[in-house]
Amino acid sequence: MAEERRQKLCSVILPTESMKAMAESVGVGSLQEESCLALSEEVSYRIKEIAQDALKFMHHGKRRKLTTGDIDHALKLKNVEPLYGFQSQEFIPFRFASGGGRELHFYEEKEVDLSDIINTPLPRVPLDVSLKAHWLSIDGVQPAIPENPPPVPKEQQKTDSTEPLKAVKPGQEEEGSIQTKGQGANSAEVKGKEKMRMKPRSTHELSVEQQLYYKEITEACVGSCEAKRAEALQSIATDPGLYQMLPRFSTFISEGVRVNVVQNNLALLIYLMRMVKALMDNPTLYLEKYLHELIPAVVTCIVSKQLCLRPDVDNHWALRDFAARLMAQSCKTFSTTTNNIQSRITKTFTKSLLDDKTQWTTRYGCIAGLAELGHDVIKTLIIPRLSVEGARIKAVMDGPVVSNIDKIGADHVQSLLLVICLPPEQH
Amino acid sequence: MAAVQDGPMELDAEKEAKPEILSDGTSNLSGNTASGTLSSSPLTAAPAGGAPKMEDQQTLIAVLQFLKRNKLSESVEILRREAGLGEHQEGSQATDGSGGGKGDGDGGDANSLLSRVSITSAAAPQSMPVKSDCIINIFRCDLPFMFMLSEDQPDVSVVLSAYSQQGDPPLYQVYYSGLKNFIESVLDCHRAELSQLFYPLFVHMYLELVYNNHETEAKAFFDKFSGDQECYYQDDLHILCGLTKKEHLKGNEVLLDFRTSRFVLHISRDSYQLLKRHLQERHNNQIWNIIQEHLYIDIFDGMPRSKSQIDSMSGSLAGEAKREVNKAKVFYGLLKEPEIEVPLDDEDDEAENEEGKPKKKKTKKDSLGSKSKKQDPNAPQQNRIPLPELKDSDKLDKIMYMKESTKRIRLGPENLPSICFYTFLNAFQGLTAVDFTDDSSLLAGGFADSTVRVWSVTPKKLRKVKSAGELNVIEKESDDVLERIMDEKTASESKILHGHSGPVYGVSFSPDRNYLLSSSEDGTVRLWSLQTFTCLVGYKGHNYPVWDTHFSPFGYYFVSGGHDRVARLWATDHYQPLRIFAGHLADVTCTRFHPNSNYVATGSTDRTVRLWDVLNANCVRILTGHKGPIHSLAFSPNGKFLASGSTDGRVLLWDIGHGLMIGELKGHTDTIYALKFSRDGEILASGSMDNTVRLWDSMKAFDEVETDDFTATTGHIHLPDNSQELLLGMYHSKSTPVTHLHFTRRNLLLAAGAYNSQ
């Protein structure tokens, strides 16, 4: 019920200037102010009246969007001739023009050459209406088929994770239960009811199909074939039914990062970060529950001292940049007042940035991570450090050559600082 | 079939039987209504001559008014005597005026009185249907139309003239806030009841200000108090806030409704006494006058109602229904099933053997037969409404039905139905109506592009009958003649019916599957043959968009309802309506036949559901409680209950026999366009714009209401808020609003809607 949305009612009236403009357009030169006022009041009222009638047609047309056709029908009710020529387009672009102290919104109608129209090839014939049947529910259970929406909507995943003990309604509950039993399992209603009382397990058994899928996807993601990987990542980013596999993916990524950082396997780390990105891109997944595994993995890829076997040759900087962007994205999406992700991350980065003993690679990661968080962060945390960092870079550049790696590191930090500390508009 | 003629005699009798309504306003009320019915009686008797006579009377009254204003009392007397204008009218009005306690000067008093007389006589045809105890016999279908076209009608201005100057405009705010303060200070138990007064008073005071050209005061008044009104009146307030000038009042239907029909309030005697005392102490005549003239306060004895009780019943355009309106007896029972010998032939047994359990079936069939032999005490007489004879094909269909019903799945909370969803693809938002045949073999869709399309959802294709020439050569005695007359060349899965010239808003199959009805924006209802796939008849009468149409469960009759605010009962072989169900204050949005075909339910934009008796076109139930236009209705298969769904996303359940709300199902977040009970009535399915199908435990909802509650005189029941418990299942579609729901004979749920690509 609309208790909460009690908006202020007020009667809006068209400006008198519009009346003048319209009068001029039909050749009435001087219209008195009073007539304008009277006209605009009347016109505003009539427009509202027609709009209210048009709404009826929209409701009966079982649509949410008011169309020009509805307005035509409403005009017809009032015995007014409909407006011709507005039917064809979904969207009618109004142009804006000002000049001579007037502001106008108008609909631009181009002159059309009839012979052009005759000579243009016919447009494609629109597809005819057709009928397609599918099972929305079988014995009270919604089957997981492409015609149906993803089995567990995001809100449901959220309530599952935040309020696990909350009794769910059978209709929704069954949607979850089908997952545990696999497709086509005719779960008895009674069983579902009993389960309702219990706390749902945090991980679920996967059906055979799901296990196969998981295996294929993870293999493709870290495998050697780039085309396959692209396909797999696309699947992760778009497929709606991955909810059940999310814990597996999350563990796969965090374990993968842990192992590969130690082994300095840059390529695999990049692949794993791309998986994180794909997961974050999937609109049907509720990732909040797995951030405790994903964020450490991502942060590791940003600030780890060493990410590759040959730090002087390999471009691990790109991985740091990419992971920093991921981090910033997850801060933007998931940071709330309760989990405080952004401030915690910022603190972590700043702490190691302030530490004198920090390696150049880590220093680079911290700065990149902070920079991705936005201009405010750059302004308050990086700019004040510029002189200190500058001195440090200078010391390395001008000083005796300690190691090539340090030099490369300092060089990268310098160019990064130069890029991010430019004024925003020059980015 | 002719309408039953009931004279004004019966009216008067009913008047007298009416319970006492207002202790001191009774004479006023009955006087008013009596004059209204009197002037309407010649009209009903001779519709053609009625209108001019009425106009004459109006003129006379206007002249009288003028004379009175100029204090030409002698001329008044003479004129009155010569014109034969009933003293009784004047007299009754005069007494009620003094009873009303009007403190104005004599002239002003008489003036407003006269204008009121003229209103009642002029408004009679308009308000006549509103008085549900009036029996309407309208033979000329265009008659109510004369009163519909409000613009340029003399009676409109007369109606509005009741808003004559009655007080100092700036004081309106003082009056209103004075009452507000009073109501806020009374005891809690009375506050909720008296708060009902706010909205109607607000509207009438605002309109009075607007009518008398106090624009700025009206605006200030609106701004100050519109926020206080209940949220369910927002839609009307939107319309109100656009009205700022006297000229706007003319022709605004909503406002005319508000004027011509009294807003009905139920208030307990105690609360009413409290209010009356307050208004008399304060000499707050302004408000008292409005209450007297524009409101109808239905006083009951007993405990004042709570806020939630009031909220559940209010929300309609004209307040709650008067209690006596819902007192009429409704024969909601089912008709006796015609006795058809079910042939337990070999062929049938074969089918059973395939199923493997022939014995069980046999016993079931017997029980079915015995059930239908019992006569339901609540059922109407078998021939109360003449029904068409059963044809052989109908009997065959009945047998099929019985066979199917033995295979029916018993549904319940533990046993939910399967749902098959028919999605219309490439409809480009153009699908406006859907219907299935009872045997679920055909599907019809109405589209915004004026077409009606029929699909066969079984492998059996749709075929036309051969042309007349070809039919001539067919041997008529052959066994398969019914097969031979069909033209195999025309077989296809779907057929398109062209004929309408506007969006098709309603479709309905005849029970025998031979005909299809469609109603459209072009103001016609069309009857199509499903043998030839051509249009047979165009029923004209509504002239304005026809929002819905529905075939009687026995065929032959159908009902349609539209923007002209009336529902019409038609027979397929008459090109004019048999009955006109007039009374709704706004568009009739949906129409449904009762399973026994004796009643018709209509839902309207005025946020009420009405039940009409097909026999005499009486309104026998007015059900209020919805907070938005009603877009779907469904009777329970046993005929006892009615479910209605509206734009506010709530389904309300009603007990027809008692005329009371017995349940509220909350959950949908958008307009409910489809409602259907399962074949045995255990489950109610609802489909909505929010892309969900929800299943509700209707058995539980009906059981939980103790029928003893109804016997209490007040009839106020407290509705438990148990929607969540009653919700058995919710099924999302991807992006397809649910337009129609249908249970097959075996209790499989079919849903239909058009895929919405955004």
mmCIF file with all atom_site columns, C-alpha atoms in Angstrom, chain A residues 1-3 6-11 41-42 45 48-49 52 56-57 59-65 73 76-77 127-140 142 146-149 169-172 174-175 189-190 193, chain B residues 227 229-231 237-239 241-243 245 248 252 414 416-426 429 431-432 443 453 455 503 505 521 544-545 547 563 587 589 631 670 673 689 693 724 727-728 730-732 734 739 748 758:
data_model
loop_
_atom_site.group_PDB
_atom_site.id
_atom_site.type_symbol
_atom_site.label_atom_id
_atom_site.label_alt_id
_atom_site.label_comp_id
_atom_site.label_asym_id
_atom_site.label_entity_id
_atom_site.label_seq_id
_atom_site.pdbx_PDB_ins_code
_atom_site.Cartn_x
_atom_site.Cartn_y
_atom_site.Cartn_z
_atom_site.occupancy
_atom_site.B_iso_or_equiv
_atom_site.pdbx_formal_charge
_atom_site.auth_seq_id
_atom_site.auth_comp_id
_atom_site.auth_asym_id
_atom_site.auth_atom_id
_atom_site.pdbx_PDB_model_num
ATOM 1   C CA . MET A 1 1   ? 0.000   0.000   0.000   1.00 0.00 ? 1   MET A CA 1
ATOM 2   C CA . ALA A 1 2   ? 1.127   3.441   -0.829  1.00 0.00 ? 2   ALA A CA 1
ATOM 3   C CA . GLU A 1 3   ? 1.429   4.706   2.692   1.00 0.00 ? 3   GLU A CA 1
ATOM 4   C CA . ARG A 1 6   ? 2.598   10.413  -0.310  1.00 0.00 ? 6   ARG A CA 1
ATOM 5   C CA . GLN A 1 7   ? 3.917   12.917  -2.709  1.00 0.00 ? 7   GLN A CA 1
ATOM 6   C CA . LYS A 1 8   ? 2.904   16.498  -2.670  1.00 0.00 ? 8   LYS A CA 1
ATOM 7   C CA . LEU A 1 9   ? -0.015  17.204  -4.889  1.00 0.00 ? 9   LEU A CA 1
ATOM 8   C CA . CYS A 1 10  ? 0.138   20.394  -6.765  1.00 0.00 ? 10  CYS A CA 1
ATOM 9   C CA . SER A 1 11  ? -1.395  21.736  -9.887  1.00 0.00 ? 11  SER A CA 1
ATOM 10  C CA . GLU A 1 41  ? -5.107  27.293  -17.225 1.00 0.00 ? 41  GLU A CA 1
ATOM 11  C CA . GLU A 1 42  ? -7.730  25.807  -19.450 1.00 0.00 ? 42  GLU A CA 1
ATOM 12  C CA . TYR A 1 45  ? -6.661  21.279  -17.163 1.00 0.00 ? 45  TYR A CA 1
ATOM 13  C CA . LYS A 1 48  ? -4.562  16.545  -17.425 1.00 0.00 ? 48  LYS A CA 1
ATOM 14  C CA . GLU A 1 49  ? -8.040  15.318  -18.127 1.00 0.00 ? 49  GLU A CA 1
ATOM 15  C CA . GLN A 1 52  ? -6.107  10.656  -16.942 1.00 0.00 ? 52  GLN A CA 1
ATOM 16  C CA . LYS A 1 56  ? -7.373  3.984   -18.495 1.00 0.00 ? 56  LYS A CA 1
ATOM 17  C CA . PHE A 1 57  ? -6.455  2.779   -21.937 1.00 0.00 ? 57  PHE A CA 1
ATOM 18  C CA . HIS A 1 59  ? -4.325  -0.138  -17.908 1.00 0.00 ? 59  HIS A CA 1
ATOM 19  C CA . HIS A 1 60  ? -6.744  -1.981  -20.142 1.00 0.00 ? 60  HIS A CA 1
ATOM 20  C CA . GLY A 1 61  ? -4.034  -2.471  -22.726 1.00 0.00 ? 61  GLY A CA 1
ATOM 21  C CA . LYS A 1 62  ? -2.157  -4.224  -19.905 1.00 0.00 ? 62  LYS A CA 1
ATOM 22  C CA . ARG A 1 63  ? 0.902   -2.090  -20.352 1.00 0.00 ? 63  ARG A CA 1
ATOM 23  C CA . ARG A 1 64  ? 3.070   -0.033  -18.058 1.00 0.00 ? 64  ARG A CA 1
ATOM 24  C CA . LYS A 1 65  ? 3.964   2.531   -20.650 1.00 0.00 ? 65  LYS A CA 1
ATOM 25  C CA . HIS A 1 73  ? -8.156  7.008   -27.843 1.00 0.00 ? 73  HIS A CA 1
ATOM 26  C CA . LYS A 1 76  ? -11.593 10.160  -29.285 1.00 0.00 ? 76  LYS A CA 1
ATOM 27  C CA . LEU A 1 77  ? -13.605 9.767   -26.077 1.00 0.00 ? 77  LEU A CA 1
ATOM 28  C CA . LEU A 1 127 ? 7.684   -11.314 -37.085 1.00 0.00 ? 127 LEU A CA 1
ATOM 29  C CA . ASP A 1 128 ? 4.164   -12.531 -36.569 1.00 0.00 ? 128 ASP A CA 1
ATOM 30  C CA . VAL A 1 129 ? 2.764   -13.190 -33.157 1.00 0.00 ? 129 VAL A CA 1
ATOM 31  C CA . SER A 1 130 ? 3.450   -16.722 -32.073 1.00 0.00 ? 130 SER A CA 1
ATOM 32  C CA . LEU A 1 131 ? 2.654   -18.844 -29.115 1.00 0.00 ? 131 LEU A CA 1
ATOM 33  C CA . LYS A 1 132 ? 5.115   -20.810 -27.059 1.00 0.00 ? 132 LYS A CA 1
ATOM 34  C CA . ALA A 1 133 ? 4.343   -22.997 -24.096 1.00 0.00 ? 133 ALA A CA 1
ATOM 35  C CA . HIS A 1 134 ? 6.649   -23.922 -21.256 1.00 0.00 ? 134 HIS A CA 1
ATOM 36  C CA . TRP A 1 135 ? 6.347   -25.271 -17.747 1.00 0.00 ? 135 TRP A CA 1
ATOM 37  C CA . LEU A 1 136 ? 6.292   -22.505 -15.193 1.00 0.00 ? 136 LEU A CA 1
ATOM 38  C CA . SER A 1 137 ? 5.870   -25.043 -12.454 1.00 0.00 ? 137 SER A CA 1
ATOM 39  C CA . ILE A 1 138 ? 5.661   -28.815 -12.224 1.00 0.00 ? 138 ILE A CA 1
ATOM 40  C CA . ASP A 1 139 ? 3.819   -30.055 -9.156  1.00 0.00 ? 139 ASP A CA 1
ATOM 41  C CA . GLY A 1 140 ? 4.562   -26.816 -7.429  1.00 0.00 ? 140 GLY A CA 1
ATOM 42  C CA . GLN A 1 142 ? 9.655   -24.341 -10.855 1.00 0.00 ? 142 GLN A CA 1
ATOM 43  C CA . PRO A 1 146 ? 15.892  -21.199 -19.890 1.00 0.00 ? 146 PRO A CA 1
ATOM 44  C CA . GLU A 1 147 ? 12.289  -19.970 -20.151 1.00 0.00 ? 147 GLU A CA 1
ATOM 45  C CA . ASN A 1 148 ? 12.100  -19.457 -16.412 1.00 0.00 ? 148 ASN A CA 1
ATOM 46  C CA . PRO A 1 149 ? 13.985  -16.809 -14.506 1.00 0.00 ? 149 PRO A CA 1
ATOM 47  C CA . LYS A 1 169 ? 7.672   -19.628 1.679   1.00 0.00 ? 169 LYS A CA 1
ATOM 48  C CA . PRO A 1 170 ? 7.199   -22.948 -0.076  1.00 0.00 ? 170 PRO A CA 1
ATOM 49  C CA . GLY A 1 171 ? 7.139   -21.399 -3.524  1.00 0.00 ? 171 GLY A CA 1
ATOM 50  C CA . GLN A 1 172 ? 10.546  -19.876 -3.063  1.00 0.00 ? 172 GLN A CA 1
ATOM 51  C CA . GLU A 1 174 ? 11.113  -25.194 -3.702  1.00 0.00 ? 174 GLU A CA 1
ATOM 52  C CA . GLU A 1 175 ? 13.114  -23.160 -6.106  1.00 0.00 ? 175 GLU A CA 1
ATOM 53  C CA . GLU A 1 189 ? 6.149   -31.241 -1.060  1.00 0.00 ? 189 GLU A CA 1
ATOM 54  C CA . VAL A 1 190 ? 6.226   -32.744 2.393   1.00 0.00 ? 190 VAL A CA 1
ATOM 55  C CA . LYS A 1 193 ? 8.233   -28.446 4.271   1.00 0.00 ? 193 LYS A CA 1
ATOM 56  C CA . GLY B 2 227 ? -1.977  15.779  2.889   1.00 0.00 ? 227 GLY B CA 1
ATOM 57  C CA . GLN B 2 229 ? -6.378  12.416  3.483   1.00 0.00 ? 229 GLN B CA 1
ATOM 58  C CA . GLU B 2 230 ? -6.062  8.662   3.429   1.00 0.00 ? 230 GLU B CA 1
ATOM 59  C CA . CYS B 2 231 ? -3.567  7.412   0.917   1.00 0.00 ? 231 CYS B CA 1
ATOM 60  C CA . LEU B 2 237 ? -7.079  13.909  -5.165  1.00 0.00 ? 237 LEU B CA 1
ATOM 61  C CA . HIS B 2 238 ? -4.971  14.016  -8.313  1.00 0.00 ? 238 HIS B CA 1
ATOM 62  C CA . ILE B 2 239 ? -8.080  14.745  -10.298 1.00 0.00 ? 239 ILE B CA 1
ATOM 63  C CA . CYS B 2 241 ? -6.106  19.218  -7.688  1.00 0.00 ? 241 CYS B CA 1
ATOM 64  C CA . GLY B 2 242 ? -6.425  19.832  -11.384 1.00 0.00 ? 242 GLY B CA 1
ATOM 65  C CA . LEU B 2 243 ? -9.828  21.386  -10.877 1.00 0.00 ? 243 LEU B CA 1
ATOM 66  C CA . LYS B 2 245 ? -12.098 26.724  -11.991 1.00 0.00 ? 245 LYS B CA 1
ATOM 67  C CA . HIS B 2 248 ? -13.831 22.701  -15.052 1.00 0.00 ? 248 HIS B CA 1
ATOM 68  C CA . ASN B 2 252 ? -15.915 16.203  -15.074 1.00 0.00 ? 252 ASN B CA 1
ATOM 69  C CA . GLU B 2 414 ? 0.374   -30.385 -0.219  1.00 0.00 ? 414 GLU B CA 1
ATOM 70  C CA . LEU B 2 416 ? 0.074   -27.804 -5.956  1.00 0.00 ? 416 LEU B CA 1
ATOM 71  C CA . PRO B 2 417 ? -0.920  -27.710 -9.591  1.00 0.00 ? 417 PRO B CA 1
ATOM 72  C CA . SER B 2 418 ? 1.519   -27.717 -12.449 1.00 0.00 ? 418 SER B CA 1
ATOM 73  C CA . ILE B 2 419 ? 1.495   -24.522 -14.429 1.00 0.00 ? 419 ILE B CA 1
ATOM 74  C CA . CYS B 2 420 ? 1.885   -24.395 -18.164 1.00 0.00 ? 420 CYS B CA 1
ATOM 75  C CA . PHE B 2 421 ? 2.693   -20.915 -19.392 1.00 0.00 ? 421 PHE B CA 1
ATOM 76  C CA . TYR B 2 422 ? 1.677   -19.865 -22.903 1.00 0.00 ? 422 TYR B CA 1
ATOM 77  C CA . THR B 2 423 ? 3.891   -16.973 -23.881 1.00 0.00 ? 423 THR B CA 1
ATOM 78  C CA . PHE B 2 424 ? 2.920   -14.745 -26.774 1.00 0.00 ? 424 PHE B CA 1
ATOM 79  C CA . LEU B 2 425 ? 6.066   -13.805 -28.614 1.00 0.00 ? 425 LEU B CA 1
ATOM 80  C CA . ASN B 2 426 ? 6.449   -10.817 -30.929 1.00 0.00 ? 426 ASN B CA 1
ATOM 81  C CA . GLN B 2 429 ? 3.003   -5.077  -26.130 1.00 0.00 ? 429 GLN B CA 1
ATOM 82  C CA . LEU B 2 431 ? -1.801  -8.372  -26.296 1.00 0.00 ? 431 LEU B CA 1
ATOM 83  C CA . THR B 2 432 ? -4.803  -7.057  -24.422 1.00 0.00 ? 432 THR B CA 1
ATOM 84  C CA . LEU B 2 443 ? -6.932  -20.081 -27.022 1.00 0.00 ? 443 LEU B CA 1
ATOM 85  C CA . ARG B 2 453 ? -6.497  -14.467 -33.060 1.00 0.00 ? 453 ARG B CA 1
ATOM 86  C CA . TRP B 2 455 ? -5.038  -20.729 -31.665 1.00 0.00 ? 455 TRP B CA 1
ATOM 87  C CA . PRO B 2 503 ? -7.975  -2.454  -29.588 1.00 0.00 ? 503 PRO B CA 1
ATOM 88  C CA . TYR B 2 505 ? -10.122 -5.443  -24.640 1.00 0.00 ? 505 TYR B CA 1
ATOM 89  C CA . GLU B 2 521 ? -12.470 0.194   -28.080 1.00 0.00 ? 521 GLU B CA 1
ATOM 90  C CA . TYR B 2 544 ? -17.790 3.956   -25.834 1.00 0.00 ? 544 TYR B CA 1
ATOM 91  C CA . PRO B 2 545 ? -14.955 1.481   -25.324 1.00 0.00 ? 545 PRO B CA 1
ATOM 92  C CA . TRP B 2 547 ? -13.712 -3.086  -21.521 1.00 0.00 ? 547 TRP B CA 1
ATOM 93  C CA . HIS B 2 563 ? -16.640 3.178   -20.345 1.00 0.00 ? 563 HIS B CA 1
ATOM 94  C CA . ASP B 2 587 ? -16.155 2.641   -15.993 1.00 0.00 ? 587 ASP B CA 1
ATOM 95  C CA . THR B 2 589 ? -13.843 -2.688  -16.095 1.00 0.00 ? 589 THR B CA 1
ATOM 96  C CA . HIS B 2 631 ? -9.429  -5.532  -13.114 1.00 0.00 ? 631 HIS B CA 1
ATOM 97  C CA . ASP B 2 670 ? 1.143   -4.592  -9.432  1.00 0.00 ? 670 ASP B CA 1
ATOM 98  C CA . TYR B 2 673 ? -5.254  -9.029  -14.305 1.00 0.00 ? 673 TYR B CA 1
ATOM 99  C CA . MET B 2 689 ? 1.595   -7.313  -14.057 1.00 0.00 ? 689 MET B CA 1
ATOM 100 C CA . VAL B 2 693 ? 1.583   -16.300 -10.703 1.00 0.00 ? 693 VAL B CA 1
ATOM 101 C CA . GLN B 2 724 ? 1.706   -15.022 4.038   1.00 0.00 ? 724 GLN B CA 1
ATOM 102 C CA . LEU B 2 727 ? 0.316   -18.017 -0.065  1.00 0.00 ? 727 LEU B CA 1
ATOM 103 C CA . LEU B 2 728 ? 1.168   -21.472 -1.281  1.00 0.00 ? 728 LEU B CA 1
ATOM 104 C CA . MET B 2 730 ? 4.837   -17.861 -6.175  1.00 0.00 ? 730 MET B CA 1
ATOM 105 C CA . TYR B 2 731 ? 6.237   -18.369 -9.640  1.00 0.00 ? 731 TYR B CA 1
ATOM 106 C CA . HIS B 2 732 ? 8.101   -15.688 -11.514 1.00 0.00 ? 732 HIS B CA 1
ATOM 107 C CA . LYS B 2 734 ? 11.112  -13.967 -16.884 1.00 0.00 ? 734 LYS B CA 1
ATOM 108 C CA . THR B 2 739 ? -2.878  -11.780 -18.561 1.00 0.00 ? 739 THR B CA 1
ATOM 109 C CA . LEU B 2 748 ? -3.695  -28.192 -14.666 1.00 0.00 ? 748 LEU B CA 1
ATOM 110 C CA . GLN B 2 758 ? 12.312  -4.522  -21.948 1.00 0.00 ? 758 GLN B CA 1
#
